[in-house]
PDB file of C-alpha atoms in Angstrom:
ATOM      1  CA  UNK A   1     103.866 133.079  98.025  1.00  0.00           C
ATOM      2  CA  UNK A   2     101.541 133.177  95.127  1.00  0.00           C
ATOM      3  CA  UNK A   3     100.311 129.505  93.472  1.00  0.00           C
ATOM      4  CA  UNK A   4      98.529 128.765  90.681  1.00  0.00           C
ATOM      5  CA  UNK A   5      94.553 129.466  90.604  1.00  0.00           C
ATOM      6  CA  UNK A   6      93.360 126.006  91.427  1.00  0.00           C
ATOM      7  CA  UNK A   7      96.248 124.369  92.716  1.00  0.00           C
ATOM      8  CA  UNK A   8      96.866 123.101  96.341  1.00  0.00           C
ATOM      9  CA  UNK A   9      99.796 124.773  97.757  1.00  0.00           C
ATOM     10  CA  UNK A  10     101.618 122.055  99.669  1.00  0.00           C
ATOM     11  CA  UNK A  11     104.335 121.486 102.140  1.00  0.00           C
ATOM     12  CA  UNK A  12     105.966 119.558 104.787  1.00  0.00           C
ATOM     13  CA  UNK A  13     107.878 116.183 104.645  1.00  0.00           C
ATOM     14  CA  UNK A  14     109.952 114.003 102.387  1.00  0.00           C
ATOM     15  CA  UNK A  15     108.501 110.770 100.610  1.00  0.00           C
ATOM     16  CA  UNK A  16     109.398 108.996  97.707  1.00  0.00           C
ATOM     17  CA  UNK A  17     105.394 107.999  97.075  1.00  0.00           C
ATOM     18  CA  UNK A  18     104.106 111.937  97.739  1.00  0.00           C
ATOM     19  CA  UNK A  19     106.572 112.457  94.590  1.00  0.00           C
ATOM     20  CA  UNK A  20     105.008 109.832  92.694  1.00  0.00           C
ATOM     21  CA  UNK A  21     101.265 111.076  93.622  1.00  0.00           C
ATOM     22  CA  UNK A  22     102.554 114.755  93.202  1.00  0.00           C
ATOM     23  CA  UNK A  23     104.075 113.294  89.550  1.00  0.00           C
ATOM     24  CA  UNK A  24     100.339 111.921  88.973  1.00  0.00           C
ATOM     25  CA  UNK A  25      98.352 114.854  89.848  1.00  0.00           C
ATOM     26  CA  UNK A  26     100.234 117.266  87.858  1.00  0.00           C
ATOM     27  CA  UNK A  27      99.567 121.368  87.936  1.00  0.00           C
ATOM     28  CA  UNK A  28      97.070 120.768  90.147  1.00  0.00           C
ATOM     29  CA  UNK A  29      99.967 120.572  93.323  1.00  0.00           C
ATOM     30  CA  UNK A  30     102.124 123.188  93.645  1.00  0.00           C
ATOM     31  CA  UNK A  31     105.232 122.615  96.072  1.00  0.00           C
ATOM     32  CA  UNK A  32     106.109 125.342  98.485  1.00  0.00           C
ATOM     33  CA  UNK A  33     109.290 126.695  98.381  1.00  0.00           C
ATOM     34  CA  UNK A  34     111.039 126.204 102.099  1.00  0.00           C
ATOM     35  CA  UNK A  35     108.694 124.297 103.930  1.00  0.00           C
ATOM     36  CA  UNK A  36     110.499 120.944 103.641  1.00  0.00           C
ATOM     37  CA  UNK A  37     110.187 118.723 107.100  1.00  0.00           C
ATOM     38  CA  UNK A  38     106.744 117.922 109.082  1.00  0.00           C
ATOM     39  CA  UNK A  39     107.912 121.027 111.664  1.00  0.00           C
ATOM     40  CA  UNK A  40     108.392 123.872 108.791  1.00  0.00           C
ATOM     41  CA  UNK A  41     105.752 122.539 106.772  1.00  0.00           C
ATOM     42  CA  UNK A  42     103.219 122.882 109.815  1.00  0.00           C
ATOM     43  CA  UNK A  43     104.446 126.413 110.632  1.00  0.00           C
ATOM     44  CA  UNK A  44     104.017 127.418 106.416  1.00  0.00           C
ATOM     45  CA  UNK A  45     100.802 125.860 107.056  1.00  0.00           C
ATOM     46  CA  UNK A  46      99.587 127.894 110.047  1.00  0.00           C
ATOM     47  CA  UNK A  47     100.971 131.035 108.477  1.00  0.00           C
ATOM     48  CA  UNK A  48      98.260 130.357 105.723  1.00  0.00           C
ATOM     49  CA  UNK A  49     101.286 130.295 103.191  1.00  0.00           C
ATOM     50  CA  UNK A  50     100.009 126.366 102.448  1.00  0.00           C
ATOM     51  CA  UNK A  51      96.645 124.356 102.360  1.00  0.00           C
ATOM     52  CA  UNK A  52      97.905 121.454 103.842  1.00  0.00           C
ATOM     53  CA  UNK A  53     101.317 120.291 105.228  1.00  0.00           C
ATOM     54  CA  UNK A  54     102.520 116.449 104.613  1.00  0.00           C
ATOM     55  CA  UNK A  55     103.529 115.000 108.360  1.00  0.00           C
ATOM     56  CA  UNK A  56     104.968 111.708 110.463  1.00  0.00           C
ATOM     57  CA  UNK A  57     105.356 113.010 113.577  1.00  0.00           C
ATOM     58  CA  UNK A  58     104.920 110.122 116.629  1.00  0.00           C
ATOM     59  CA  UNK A  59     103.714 111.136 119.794  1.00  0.00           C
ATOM     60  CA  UNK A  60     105.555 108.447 122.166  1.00  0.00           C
ATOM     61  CA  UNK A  61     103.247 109.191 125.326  1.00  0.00           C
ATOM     62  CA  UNK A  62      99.940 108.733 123.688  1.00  0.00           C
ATOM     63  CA  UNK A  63     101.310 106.657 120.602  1.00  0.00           C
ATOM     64  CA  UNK A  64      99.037 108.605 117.862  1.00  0.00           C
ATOM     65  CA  UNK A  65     100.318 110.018 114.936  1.00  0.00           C
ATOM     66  CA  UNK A  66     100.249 113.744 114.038  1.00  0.00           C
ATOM     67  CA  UNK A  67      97.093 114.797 116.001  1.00  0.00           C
ATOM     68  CA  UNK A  68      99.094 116.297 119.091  1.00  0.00           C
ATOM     69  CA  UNK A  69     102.095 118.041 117.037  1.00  0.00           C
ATOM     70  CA  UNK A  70      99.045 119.240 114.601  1.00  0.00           C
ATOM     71  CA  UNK A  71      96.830 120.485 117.304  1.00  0.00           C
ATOM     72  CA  UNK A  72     100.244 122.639 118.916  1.00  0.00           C
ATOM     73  CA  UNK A  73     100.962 124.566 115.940  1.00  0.00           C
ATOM     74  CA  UNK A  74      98.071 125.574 115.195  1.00  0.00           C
ATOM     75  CA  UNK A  75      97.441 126.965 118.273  1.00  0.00           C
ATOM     76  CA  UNK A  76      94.486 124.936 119.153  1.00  0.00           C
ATOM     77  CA  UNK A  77      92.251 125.406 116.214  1.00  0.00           C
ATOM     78  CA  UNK A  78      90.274 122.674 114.754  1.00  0.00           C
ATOM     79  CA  UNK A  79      92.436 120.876 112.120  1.00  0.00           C
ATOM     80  CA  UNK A  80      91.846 117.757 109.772  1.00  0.00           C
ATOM     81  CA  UNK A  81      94.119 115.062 108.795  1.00  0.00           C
ATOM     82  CA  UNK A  82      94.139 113.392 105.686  1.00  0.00           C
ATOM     83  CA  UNK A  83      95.458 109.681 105.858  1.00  0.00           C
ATOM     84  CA  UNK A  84      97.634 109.002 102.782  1.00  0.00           C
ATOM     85  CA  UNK A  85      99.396 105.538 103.652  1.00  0.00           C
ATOM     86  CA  UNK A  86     101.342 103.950 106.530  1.00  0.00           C
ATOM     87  CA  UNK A  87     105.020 103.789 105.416  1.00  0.00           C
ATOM     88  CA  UNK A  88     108.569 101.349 107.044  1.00  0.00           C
ATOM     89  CA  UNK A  89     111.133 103.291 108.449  1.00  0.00           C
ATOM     90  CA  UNK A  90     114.404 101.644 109.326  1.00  0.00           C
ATOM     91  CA  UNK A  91     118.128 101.767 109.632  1.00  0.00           C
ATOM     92  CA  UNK A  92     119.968 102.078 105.968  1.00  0.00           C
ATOM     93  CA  UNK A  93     123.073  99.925 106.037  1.00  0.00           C
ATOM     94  CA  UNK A  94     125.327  99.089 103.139  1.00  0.00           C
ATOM     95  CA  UNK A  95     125.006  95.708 101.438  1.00  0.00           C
ATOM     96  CA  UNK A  96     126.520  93.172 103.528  1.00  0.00           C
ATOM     97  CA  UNK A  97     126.008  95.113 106.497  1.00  0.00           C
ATOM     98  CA  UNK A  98     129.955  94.822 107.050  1.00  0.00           C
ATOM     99  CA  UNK A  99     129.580  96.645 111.134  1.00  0.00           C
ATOM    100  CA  UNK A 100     126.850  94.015 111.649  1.00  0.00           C
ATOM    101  CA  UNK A 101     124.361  96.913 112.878  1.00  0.00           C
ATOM    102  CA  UNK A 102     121.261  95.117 114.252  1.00  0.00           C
ATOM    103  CA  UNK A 103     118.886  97.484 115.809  1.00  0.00           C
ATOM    104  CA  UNK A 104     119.294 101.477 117.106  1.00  0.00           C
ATOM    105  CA  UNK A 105     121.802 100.477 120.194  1.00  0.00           C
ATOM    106  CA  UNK A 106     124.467  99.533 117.414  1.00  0.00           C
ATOM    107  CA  UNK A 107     124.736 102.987 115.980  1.00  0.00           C
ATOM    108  CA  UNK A 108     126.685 104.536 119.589  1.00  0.00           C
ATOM    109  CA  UNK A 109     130.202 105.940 117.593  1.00  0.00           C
ATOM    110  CA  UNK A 110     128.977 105.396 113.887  1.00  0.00           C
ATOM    111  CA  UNK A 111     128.829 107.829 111.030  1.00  0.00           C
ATOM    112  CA  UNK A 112     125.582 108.654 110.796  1.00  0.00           C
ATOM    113  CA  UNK A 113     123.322 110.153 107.894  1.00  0.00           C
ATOM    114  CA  UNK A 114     120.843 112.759 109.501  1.00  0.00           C
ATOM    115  CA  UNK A 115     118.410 114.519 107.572  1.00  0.00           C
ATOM    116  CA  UNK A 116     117.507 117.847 108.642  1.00  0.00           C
ATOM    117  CA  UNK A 117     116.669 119.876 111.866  1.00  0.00           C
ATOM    118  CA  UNK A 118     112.407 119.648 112.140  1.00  0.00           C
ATOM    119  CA  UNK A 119     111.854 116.640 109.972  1.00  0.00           C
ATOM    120  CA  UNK A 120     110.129 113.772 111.164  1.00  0.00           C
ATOM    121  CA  UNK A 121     112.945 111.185 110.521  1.00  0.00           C
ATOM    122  CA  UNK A 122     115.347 113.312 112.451  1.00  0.00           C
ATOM    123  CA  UNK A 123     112.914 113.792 115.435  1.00  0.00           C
ATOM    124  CA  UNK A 124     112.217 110.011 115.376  1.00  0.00           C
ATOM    125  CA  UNK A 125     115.948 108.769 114.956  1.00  0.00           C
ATOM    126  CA  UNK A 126     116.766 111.016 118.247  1.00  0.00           C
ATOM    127  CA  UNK A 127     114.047 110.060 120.149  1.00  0.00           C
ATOM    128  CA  UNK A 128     115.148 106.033 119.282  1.00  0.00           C
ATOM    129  CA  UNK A 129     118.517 106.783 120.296  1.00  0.00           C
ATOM    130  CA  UNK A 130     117.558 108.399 123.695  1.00  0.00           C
ATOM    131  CA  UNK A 131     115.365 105.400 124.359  1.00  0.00           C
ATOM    132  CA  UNK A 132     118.090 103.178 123.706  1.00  0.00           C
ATOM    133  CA  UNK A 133     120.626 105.450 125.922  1.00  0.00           C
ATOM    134  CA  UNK A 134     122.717 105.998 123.029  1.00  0.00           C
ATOM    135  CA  UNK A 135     124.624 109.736 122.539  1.00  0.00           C
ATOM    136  CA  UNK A 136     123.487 110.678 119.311  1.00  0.00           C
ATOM    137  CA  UNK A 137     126.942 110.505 117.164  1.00  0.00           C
ATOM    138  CA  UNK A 138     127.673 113.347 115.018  1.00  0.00           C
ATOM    139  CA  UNK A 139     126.277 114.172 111.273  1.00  0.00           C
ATOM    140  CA  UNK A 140     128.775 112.649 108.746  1.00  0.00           C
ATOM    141  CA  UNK A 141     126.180 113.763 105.999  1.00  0.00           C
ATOM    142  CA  UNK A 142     123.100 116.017 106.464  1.00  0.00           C
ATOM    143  CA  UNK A 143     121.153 114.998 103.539  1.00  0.00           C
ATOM    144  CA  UNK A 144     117.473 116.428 101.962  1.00  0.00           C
ATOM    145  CA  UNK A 145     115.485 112.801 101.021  1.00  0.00           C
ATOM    146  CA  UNK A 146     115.298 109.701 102.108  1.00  0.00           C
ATOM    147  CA  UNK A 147     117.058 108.935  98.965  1.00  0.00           C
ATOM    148  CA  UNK A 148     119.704 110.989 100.246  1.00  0.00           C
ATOM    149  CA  UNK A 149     120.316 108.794 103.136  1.00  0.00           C
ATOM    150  CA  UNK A 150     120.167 106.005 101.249  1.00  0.00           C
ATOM    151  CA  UNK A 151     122.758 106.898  99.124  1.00  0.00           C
ATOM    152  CA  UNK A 152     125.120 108.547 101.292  1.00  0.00           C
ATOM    153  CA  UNK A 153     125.156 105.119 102.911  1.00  0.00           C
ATOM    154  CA  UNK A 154     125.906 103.007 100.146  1.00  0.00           C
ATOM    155  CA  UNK A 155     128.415 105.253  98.526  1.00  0.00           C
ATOM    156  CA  UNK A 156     130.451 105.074 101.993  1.00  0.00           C
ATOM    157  CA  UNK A 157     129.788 108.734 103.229  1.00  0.00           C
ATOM    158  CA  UNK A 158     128.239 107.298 106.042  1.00  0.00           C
ATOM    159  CA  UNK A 159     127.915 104.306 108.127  1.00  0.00           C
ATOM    160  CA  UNK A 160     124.069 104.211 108.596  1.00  0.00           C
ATOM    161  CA  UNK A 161     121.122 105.974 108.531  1.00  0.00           C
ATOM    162  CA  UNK A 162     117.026 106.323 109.046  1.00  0.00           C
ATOM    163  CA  UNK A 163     114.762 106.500 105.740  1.00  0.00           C
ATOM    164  CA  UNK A 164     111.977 104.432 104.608  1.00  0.00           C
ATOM    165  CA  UNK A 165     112.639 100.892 102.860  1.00  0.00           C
ATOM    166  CA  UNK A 166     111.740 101.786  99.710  1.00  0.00           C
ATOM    167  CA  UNK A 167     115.395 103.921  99.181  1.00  0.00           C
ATOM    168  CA  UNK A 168     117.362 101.518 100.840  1.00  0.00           C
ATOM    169  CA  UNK A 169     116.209  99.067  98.138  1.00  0.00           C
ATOM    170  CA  UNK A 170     116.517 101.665  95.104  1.00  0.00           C
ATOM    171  CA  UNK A 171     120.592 101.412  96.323  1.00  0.00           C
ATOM    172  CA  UNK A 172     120.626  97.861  96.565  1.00  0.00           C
ATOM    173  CA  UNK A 173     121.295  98.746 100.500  1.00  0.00           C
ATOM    174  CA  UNK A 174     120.348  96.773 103.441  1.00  0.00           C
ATOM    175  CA  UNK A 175     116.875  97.951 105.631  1.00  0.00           C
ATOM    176  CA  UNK A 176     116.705  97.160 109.211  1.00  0.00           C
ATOM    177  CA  UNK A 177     112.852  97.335 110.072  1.00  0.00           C
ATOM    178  CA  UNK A 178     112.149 100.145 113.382  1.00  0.00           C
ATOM    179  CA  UNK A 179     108.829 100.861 112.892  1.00  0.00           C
ATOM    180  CA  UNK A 180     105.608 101.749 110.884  1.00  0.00           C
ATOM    181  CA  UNK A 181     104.480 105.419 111.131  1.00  0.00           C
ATOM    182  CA  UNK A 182     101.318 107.428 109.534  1.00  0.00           C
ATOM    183  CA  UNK A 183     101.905 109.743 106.768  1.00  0.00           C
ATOM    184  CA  UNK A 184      99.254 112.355 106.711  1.00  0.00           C
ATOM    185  CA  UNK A 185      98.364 115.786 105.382  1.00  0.00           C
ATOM    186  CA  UNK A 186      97.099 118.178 107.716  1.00  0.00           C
ATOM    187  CA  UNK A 187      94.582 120.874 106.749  1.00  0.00           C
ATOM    188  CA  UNK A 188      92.421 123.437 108.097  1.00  0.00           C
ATOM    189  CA  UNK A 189      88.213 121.925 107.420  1.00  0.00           C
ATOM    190  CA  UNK A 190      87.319 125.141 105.397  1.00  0.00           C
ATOM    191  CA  UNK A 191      90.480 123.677 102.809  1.00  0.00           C
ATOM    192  CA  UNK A 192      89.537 120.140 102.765  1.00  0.00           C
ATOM    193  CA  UNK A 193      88.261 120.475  99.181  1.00  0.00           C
ATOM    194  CA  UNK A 194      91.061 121.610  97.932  1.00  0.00           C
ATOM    195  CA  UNK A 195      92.213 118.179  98.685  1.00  0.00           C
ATOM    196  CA  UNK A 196      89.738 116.357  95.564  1.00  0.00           C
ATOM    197  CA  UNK A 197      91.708 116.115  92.825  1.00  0.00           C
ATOM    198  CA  UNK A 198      94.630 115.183  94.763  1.00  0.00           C
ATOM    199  CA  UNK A 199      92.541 112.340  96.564  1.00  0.00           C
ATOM    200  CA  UNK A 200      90.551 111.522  93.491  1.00  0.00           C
ATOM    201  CA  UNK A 201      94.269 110.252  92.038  1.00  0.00           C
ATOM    202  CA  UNK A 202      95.146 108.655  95.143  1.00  0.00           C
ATOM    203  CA  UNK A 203      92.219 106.672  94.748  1.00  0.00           C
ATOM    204  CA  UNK A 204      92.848 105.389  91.592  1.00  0.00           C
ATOM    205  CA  UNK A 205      93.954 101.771  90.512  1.00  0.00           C
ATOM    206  CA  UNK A 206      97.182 103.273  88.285  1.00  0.00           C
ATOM    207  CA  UNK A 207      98.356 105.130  91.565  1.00  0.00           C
ATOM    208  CA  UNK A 208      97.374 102.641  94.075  1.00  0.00           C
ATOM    209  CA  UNK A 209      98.986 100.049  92.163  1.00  0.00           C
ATOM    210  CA  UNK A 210     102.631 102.196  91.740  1.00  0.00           C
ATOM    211  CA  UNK A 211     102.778 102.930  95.291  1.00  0.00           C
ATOM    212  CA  UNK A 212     101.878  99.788  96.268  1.00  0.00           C
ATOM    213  CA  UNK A 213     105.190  98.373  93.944  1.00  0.00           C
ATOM    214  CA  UNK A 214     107.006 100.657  96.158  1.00  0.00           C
ATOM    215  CA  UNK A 215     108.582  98.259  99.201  1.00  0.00           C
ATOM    216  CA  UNK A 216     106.952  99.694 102.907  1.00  0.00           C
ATOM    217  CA  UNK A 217     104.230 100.972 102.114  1.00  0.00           C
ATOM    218  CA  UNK A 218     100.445 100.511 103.140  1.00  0.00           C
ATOM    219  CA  UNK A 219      97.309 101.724 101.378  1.00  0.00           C
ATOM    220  CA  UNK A 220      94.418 100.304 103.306  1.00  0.00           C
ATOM    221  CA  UNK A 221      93.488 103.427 105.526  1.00  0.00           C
ATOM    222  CA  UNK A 222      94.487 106.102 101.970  1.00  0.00           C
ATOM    223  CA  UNK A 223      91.902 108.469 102.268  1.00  0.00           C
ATOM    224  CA  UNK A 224      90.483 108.519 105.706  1.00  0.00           C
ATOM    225  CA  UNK A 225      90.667 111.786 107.865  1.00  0.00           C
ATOM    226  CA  UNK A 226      89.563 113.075 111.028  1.00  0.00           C
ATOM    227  CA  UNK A 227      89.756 116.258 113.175  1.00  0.00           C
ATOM    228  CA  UNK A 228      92.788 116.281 114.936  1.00  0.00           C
ATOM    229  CA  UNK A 229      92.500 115.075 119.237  1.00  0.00           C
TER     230      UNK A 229
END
């Protein structure tokens, strides 16, 4: 894949704020064609086809974010991740919530919304059900965004699904809060200056201040990084 002289070539997961800072940037981000989900964006990214790979990807044993699933793929090298925000995930349920879904153990024999093999949500909505004992039920819509899920439920394709609040609002749908999860970029050190322009906008009031007017989402950390543990 060929980019743009100057632009960061990025990959990885789905988030409705990335597309607003992606939207702010401008040229200067160039979206990879294939690498959608934390797993294929990380493998783009160790295949030097990316500079840096958006991921949410909970480790339940040691409870960090990212720095174990980071570490993995790229086979051990040193690897830095860029904090962007903290963002809600929950369960999407149609206005009224008319099955009277409270938490994950209420989804056993739903219709389900599932996004795609190797994202994040998709890891984390099978590793909730297999903590709550619950068979996974099968896909009654595979969908490509958050917004996607969202939808799907509110439109009746399916009974429920994972995504972040902010969709579930957009559809006038009901959230049911699960948890708060990191969303970070991971990048090789020798690329991390890539990364200016596209943290320079971050940083700004205009951006901070349309993210922040997006439901489930948390700036304070945007900007911090460290080498991957």
């Amino acid at each position: 894949m060929s980019a743009t002289v100057g632009t960061v070539r990025l990959s990885g997961s789905d988030d409705p704020a990335l597309d607003l800072l992606q939207a702010a940037v401008g040229p200067a981000v160039e979206r990879a064609e294939g690498g959608r989900g934390s797993v294929a964006g990380l493998g783009l990214l160790a295949q030097g086809v990316v500079d840096a790979a958006a991921v949410h990807l909970g480790d339940a044993r040691t409870g960090r974010s990212n720095d174990f699933f980071v570490r993995r793929v790229l086979g051990g090298e040193p690897a830095m991740l860029v904090h962007l925000w903290s963002r809600e995930q929950g369960i999407v349920v149609p206005k009224g919530n008319p099955m009277g879904i409270r938490d994950v153990t209420d989804l056993a024999g739903t219709r389900l919304a599932w996004r795609p093999p190797g994202t994040g949500s998709r890891l984390l909505l099978t590793r909730l059900l297999r903590d709550a004992g619950v068979e996974p039920p099968p896909e009654a819509e595979q969908c490509d965004s958050h917004l996607g899920v969202a939808v799907a439920v509110a439109t009746g394709a399916a009974d429920a699904g994972l995504a972040v609040r902010s969709v579930a609002e957009s559809v006038d749908a009901e959230f049911l809060p699960v948890e708060w999860e990191d969303f970070e970029l991971a990048v090789e050190p020798e690329s991390m200056g890539l990364l200016a322009p596209l943290l320079d906008v971050l940083a700004s009031t205009a951006v901070q201040d349309r993210v922040s007017s997006l439901s489930g989402y948390d700036l304070r950390c945007s900007g911090d990084f460290r080498i991957a543990a």
